[in-house]
Tab-separated table of C-alpha atoms in Angstrom:
chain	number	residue	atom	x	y	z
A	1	UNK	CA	42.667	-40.551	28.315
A	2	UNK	CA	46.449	-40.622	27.506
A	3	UNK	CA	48.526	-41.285	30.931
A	4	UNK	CA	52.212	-40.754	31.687
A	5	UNK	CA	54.095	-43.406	33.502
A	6	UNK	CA	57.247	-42.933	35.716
A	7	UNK	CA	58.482	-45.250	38.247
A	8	UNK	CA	57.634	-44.284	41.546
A	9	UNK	CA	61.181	-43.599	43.136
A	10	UNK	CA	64.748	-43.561	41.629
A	11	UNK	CA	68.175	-43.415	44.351
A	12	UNK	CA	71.380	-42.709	42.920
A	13	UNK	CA	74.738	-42.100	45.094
A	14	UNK	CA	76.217	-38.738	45.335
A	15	UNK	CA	78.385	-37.813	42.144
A	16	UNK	CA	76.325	-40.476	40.276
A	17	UNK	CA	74.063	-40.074	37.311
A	18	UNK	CA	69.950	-40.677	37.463
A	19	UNK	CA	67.793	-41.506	34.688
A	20	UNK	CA	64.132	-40.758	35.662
A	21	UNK	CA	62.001	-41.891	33.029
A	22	UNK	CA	58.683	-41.167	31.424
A	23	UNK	CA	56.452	-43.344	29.335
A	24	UNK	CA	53.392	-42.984	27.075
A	25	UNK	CA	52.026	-43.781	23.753
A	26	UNK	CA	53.966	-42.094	21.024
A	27	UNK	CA	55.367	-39.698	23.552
A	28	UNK	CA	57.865	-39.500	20.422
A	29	UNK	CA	55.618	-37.270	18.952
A	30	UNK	CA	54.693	-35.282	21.471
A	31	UNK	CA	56.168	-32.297	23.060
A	32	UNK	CA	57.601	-33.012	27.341
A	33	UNK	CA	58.533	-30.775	29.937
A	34	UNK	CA	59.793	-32.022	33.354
A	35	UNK	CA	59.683	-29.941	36.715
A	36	UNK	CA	61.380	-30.278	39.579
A	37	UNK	CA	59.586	-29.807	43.100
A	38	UNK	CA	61.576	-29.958	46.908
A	39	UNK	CA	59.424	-30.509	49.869
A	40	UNK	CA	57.635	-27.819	50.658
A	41	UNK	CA	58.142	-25.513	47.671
A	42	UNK	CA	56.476	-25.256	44.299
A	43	UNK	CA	57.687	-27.004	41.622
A	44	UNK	CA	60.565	-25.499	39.320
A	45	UNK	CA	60.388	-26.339	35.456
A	46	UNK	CA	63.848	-28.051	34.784
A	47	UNK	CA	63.597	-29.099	30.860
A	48	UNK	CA	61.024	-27.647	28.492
A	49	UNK	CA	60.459	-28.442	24.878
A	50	UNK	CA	62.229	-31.875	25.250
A	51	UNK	CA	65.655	-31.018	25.626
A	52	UNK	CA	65.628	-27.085	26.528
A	53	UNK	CA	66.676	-26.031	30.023
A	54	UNK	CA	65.507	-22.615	31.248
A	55	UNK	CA	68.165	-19.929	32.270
A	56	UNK	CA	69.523	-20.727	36.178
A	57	UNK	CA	69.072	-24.304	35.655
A	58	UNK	CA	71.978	-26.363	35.642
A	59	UNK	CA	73.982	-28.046	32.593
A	60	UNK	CA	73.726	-31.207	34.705
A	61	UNK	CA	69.839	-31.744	33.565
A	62	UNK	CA	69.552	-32.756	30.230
A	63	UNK	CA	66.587	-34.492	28.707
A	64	UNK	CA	66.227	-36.718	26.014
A	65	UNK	CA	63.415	-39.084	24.290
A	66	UNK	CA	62.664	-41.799	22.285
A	67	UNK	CA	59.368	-43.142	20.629
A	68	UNK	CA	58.361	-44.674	23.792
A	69	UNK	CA	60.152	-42.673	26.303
A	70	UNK	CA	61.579	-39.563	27.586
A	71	UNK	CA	64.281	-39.275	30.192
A	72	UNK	CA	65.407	-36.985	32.634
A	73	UNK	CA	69.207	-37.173	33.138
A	74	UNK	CA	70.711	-35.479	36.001
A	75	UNK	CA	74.352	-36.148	35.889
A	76	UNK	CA	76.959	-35.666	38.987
A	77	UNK	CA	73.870	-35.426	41.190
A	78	UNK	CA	74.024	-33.663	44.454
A	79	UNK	CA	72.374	-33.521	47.397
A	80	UNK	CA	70.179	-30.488	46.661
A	81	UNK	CA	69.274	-32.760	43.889
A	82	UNK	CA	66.351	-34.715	46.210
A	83	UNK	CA	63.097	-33.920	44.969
A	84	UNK	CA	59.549	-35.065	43.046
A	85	UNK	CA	59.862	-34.980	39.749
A	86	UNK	CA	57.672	-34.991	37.009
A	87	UNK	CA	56.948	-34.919	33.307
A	88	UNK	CA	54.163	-33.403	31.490
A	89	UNK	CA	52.789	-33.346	27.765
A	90	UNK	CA	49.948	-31.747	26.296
A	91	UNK	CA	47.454	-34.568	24.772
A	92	UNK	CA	46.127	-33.649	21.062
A	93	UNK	CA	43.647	-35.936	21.167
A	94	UNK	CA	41.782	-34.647	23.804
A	95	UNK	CA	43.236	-30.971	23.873
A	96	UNK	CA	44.457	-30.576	27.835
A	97	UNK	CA	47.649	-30.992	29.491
A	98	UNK	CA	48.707	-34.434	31.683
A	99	UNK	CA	51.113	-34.919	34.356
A	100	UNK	CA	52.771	-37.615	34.890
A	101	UNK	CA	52.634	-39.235	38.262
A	102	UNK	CA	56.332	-38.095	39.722
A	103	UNK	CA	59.146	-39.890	40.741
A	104	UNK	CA	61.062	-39.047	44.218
A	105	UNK	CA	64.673	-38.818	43.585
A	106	UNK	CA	66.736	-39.455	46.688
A	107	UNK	CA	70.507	-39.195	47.083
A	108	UNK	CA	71.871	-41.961	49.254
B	1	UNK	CA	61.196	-10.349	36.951
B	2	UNK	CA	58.003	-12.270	36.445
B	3	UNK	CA	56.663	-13.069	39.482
B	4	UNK	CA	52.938	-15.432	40.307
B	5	UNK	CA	51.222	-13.888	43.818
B	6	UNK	CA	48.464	-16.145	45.192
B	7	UNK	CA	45.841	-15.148	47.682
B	8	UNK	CA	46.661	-16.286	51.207
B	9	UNK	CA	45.322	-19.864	52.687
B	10	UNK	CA	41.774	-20.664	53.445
B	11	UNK	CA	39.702	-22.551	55.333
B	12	UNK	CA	36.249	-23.539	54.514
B	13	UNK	CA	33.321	-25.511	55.332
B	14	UNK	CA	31.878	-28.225	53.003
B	15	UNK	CA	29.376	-26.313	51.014
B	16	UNK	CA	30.638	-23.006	51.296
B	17	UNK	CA	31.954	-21.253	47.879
B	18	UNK	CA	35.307	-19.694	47.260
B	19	UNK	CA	37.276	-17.855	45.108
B	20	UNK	CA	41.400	-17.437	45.105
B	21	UNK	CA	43.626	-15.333	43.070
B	22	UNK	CA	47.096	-14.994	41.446
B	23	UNK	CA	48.233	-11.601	40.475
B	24	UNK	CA	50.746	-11.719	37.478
B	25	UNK	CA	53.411	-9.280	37.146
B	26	UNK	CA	56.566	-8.416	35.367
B	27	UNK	CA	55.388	-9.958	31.633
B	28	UNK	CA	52.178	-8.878	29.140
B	29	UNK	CA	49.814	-10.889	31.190
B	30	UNK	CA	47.292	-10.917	28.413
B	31	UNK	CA	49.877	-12.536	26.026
B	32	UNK	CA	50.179	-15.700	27.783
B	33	UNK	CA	48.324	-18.766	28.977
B	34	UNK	CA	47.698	-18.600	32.889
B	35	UNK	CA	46.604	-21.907	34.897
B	36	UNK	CA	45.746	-23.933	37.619
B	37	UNK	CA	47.135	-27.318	39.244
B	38	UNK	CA	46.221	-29.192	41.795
B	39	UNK	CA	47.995	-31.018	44.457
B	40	UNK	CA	46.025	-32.994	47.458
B	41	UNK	CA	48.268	-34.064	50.354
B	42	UNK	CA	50.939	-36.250	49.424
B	43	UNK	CA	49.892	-36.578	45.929
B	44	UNK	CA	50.990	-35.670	42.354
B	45	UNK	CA	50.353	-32.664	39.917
B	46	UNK	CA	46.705	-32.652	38.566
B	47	UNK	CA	46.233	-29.925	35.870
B	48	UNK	CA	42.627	-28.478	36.381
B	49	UNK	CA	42.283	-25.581	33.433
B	50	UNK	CA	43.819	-22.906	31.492
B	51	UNK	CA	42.851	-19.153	30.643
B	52	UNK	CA	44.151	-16.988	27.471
B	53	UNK	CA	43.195	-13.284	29.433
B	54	UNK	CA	43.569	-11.801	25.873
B	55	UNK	CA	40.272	-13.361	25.054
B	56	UNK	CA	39.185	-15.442	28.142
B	57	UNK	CA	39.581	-18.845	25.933
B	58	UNK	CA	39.443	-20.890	28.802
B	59	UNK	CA	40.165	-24.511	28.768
B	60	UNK	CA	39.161	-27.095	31.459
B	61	UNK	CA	40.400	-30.811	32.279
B	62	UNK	CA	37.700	-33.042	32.413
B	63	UNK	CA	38.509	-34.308	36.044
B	64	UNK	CA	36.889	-30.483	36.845
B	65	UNK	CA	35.020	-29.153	34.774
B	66	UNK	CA	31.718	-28.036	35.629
B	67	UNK	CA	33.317	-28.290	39.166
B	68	UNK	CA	35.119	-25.094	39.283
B	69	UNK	CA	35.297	-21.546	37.051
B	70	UNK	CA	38.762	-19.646	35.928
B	71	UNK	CA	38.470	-16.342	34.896
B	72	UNK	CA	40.371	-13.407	34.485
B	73	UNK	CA	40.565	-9.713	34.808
B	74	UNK	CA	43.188	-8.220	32.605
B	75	UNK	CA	42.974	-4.948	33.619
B	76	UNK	CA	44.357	-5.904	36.971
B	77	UNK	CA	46.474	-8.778	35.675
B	78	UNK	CA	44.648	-10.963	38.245
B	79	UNK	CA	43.913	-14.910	37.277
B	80	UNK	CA	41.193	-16.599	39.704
B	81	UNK	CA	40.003	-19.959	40.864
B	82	UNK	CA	36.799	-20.637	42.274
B	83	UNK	CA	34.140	-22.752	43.289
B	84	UNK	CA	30.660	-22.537	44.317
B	85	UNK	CA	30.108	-25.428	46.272
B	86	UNK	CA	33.495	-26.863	48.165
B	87	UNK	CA	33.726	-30.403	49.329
B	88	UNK	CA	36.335	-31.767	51.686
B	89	UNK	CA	38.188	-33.354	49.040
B	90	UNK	CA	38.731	-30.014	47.671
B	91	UNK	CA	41.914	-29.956	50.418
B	92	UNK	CA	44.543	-29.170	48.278
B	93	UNK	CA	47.458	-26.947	47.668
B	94	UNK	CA	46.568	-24.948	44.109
B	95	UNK	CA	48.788	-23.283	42.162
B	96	UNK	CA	49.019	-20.864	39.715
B	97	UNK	CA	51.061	-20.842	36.447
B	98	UNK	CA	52.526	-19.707	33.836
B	99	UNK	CA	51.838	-21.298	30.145
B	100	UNK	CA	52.979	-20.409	26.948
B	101	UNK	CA	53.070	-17.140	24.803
B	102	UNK	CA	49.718	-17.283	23.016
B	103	UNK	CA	50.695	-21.482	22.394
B	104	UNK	CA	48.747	-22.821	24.719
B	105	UNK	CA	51.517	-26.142	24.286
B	106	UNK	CA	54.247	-24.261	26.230
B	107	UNK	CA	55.537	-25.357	29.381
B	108	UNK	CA	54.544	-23.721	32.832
B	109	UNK	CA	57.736	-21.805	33.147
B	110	UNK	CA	56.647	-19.363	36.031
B	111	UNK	CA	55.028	-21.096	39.445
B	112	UNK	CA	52.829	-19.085	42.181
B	113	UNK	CA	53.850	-19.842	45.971
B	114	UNK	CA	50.356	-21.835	46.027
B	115	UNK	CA	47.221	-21.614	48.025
B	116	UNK	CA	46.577	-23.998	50.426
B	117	UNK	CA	42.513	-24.484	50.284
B	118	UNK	CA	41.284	-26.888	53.439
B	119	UNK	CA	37.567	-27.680	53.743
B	120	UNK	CA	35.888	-29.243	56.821
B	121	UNK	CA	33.324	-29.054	59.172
């Protein structure tokens, strides 16, 4: 079954700029969406389609991809920033959607 | 404004059966995808199955199914969950979402508050 890596946890320094990235086979080809969750709370969906951010969600979360990866980029991060986050593609090969395994963003 | 409205938290013995909801409102509930993920303490996202409530196409991850039923009831706009025989590591938060309009690729844009399901003797 396809899987979706990201690295476990990222920290980046107030004002700074994270990269939280997501691997897979040929993710290049494939369609991501990333989703933000804060303790307690359900997630939030942050990017969709790639590089598409949904209407209340800040300019500072842009995403990106290559063949091999896609990235998160949250730039001038705050401290409301701190969360799990996580990318997601739907699998053609075996028709359902994966997850990837979240990365916990925390702001020094 | 589109909002997701899950049933309230359970608790359950191993073996019992169960069945939670999410009430859609706000959008053509029948035009889009509506689905289930699963989080277990301290864990990630785990995406359990989809529903089309135009048509009931439902689709199911392989991780569960067989082990649980969606369905829906369009005339109430009501998406549901259940299982017929729980086990303890059924503990979980679920949640309901949002998919795509009629592409069953798009991204789960709307989030329910989440049920929180514990089972144990």
């Amino acid at each position: 079954s396809y899987v979706l890596t990201q690295p476990p946890s990222v920290s980046v320094a107030p004002g700074k700029t994270a990269n939280i990235i997501c691997g897979g086979n040929y993710i290049g080809s494939k369609i991501v969406h990333w989703y933000q969750q804060k303790p307690g709370q359900a997630p939030v969906l942050v990017v969709y389609d790639d590089t598409d951010r949904p209407s209340g969600i800040p300019e500072r979360f842009a995403g990106s991809k290559t063949g091999s990866t896609a990235t998160l980029t949250i730039s001038r991060v705050e401290a409301g920033d701190e969360a799990d986050y996580y990318c997601q593609v739907w699998d053609t090969s075996s028709d359902h959607w994966v997850f990837g395994g979240g990365t916990k963003l925390t702001v020094l | 404004e589109v909002q997701l409205v899950q049933s309230g938290a359970e608790v359950k013995k191993p073996g019992e059966s169960l069945k939670i909801s999410c009430k859609g409102s706000g959008y053509t509930f029948t035009n889009h995808w509506i689905g289930w993920v699963r989080q277990m303490p301290g864990k990630g996202l785990e995406w359990m199955g989809v529903i089309y409530p135009g048509d009931s196409d439902t689709r199911y991850s392989p991780s569960f199914q067989g082990q649980v039923t969606i369905s829906a009831g369009k005339s109430i706009t009501t998406a549901y969950l259940q299982w017929r025989s729980l086990k303890a590591s059924d503990t979980a938060m679920y949640y309901c979402v949002r998919g795509g309009i009629a592409a069953l690729t798009g991204a789960f844009d709307f989030w329910g508050q989440g049920t929180l399901v514990t089972v144990s003797s």
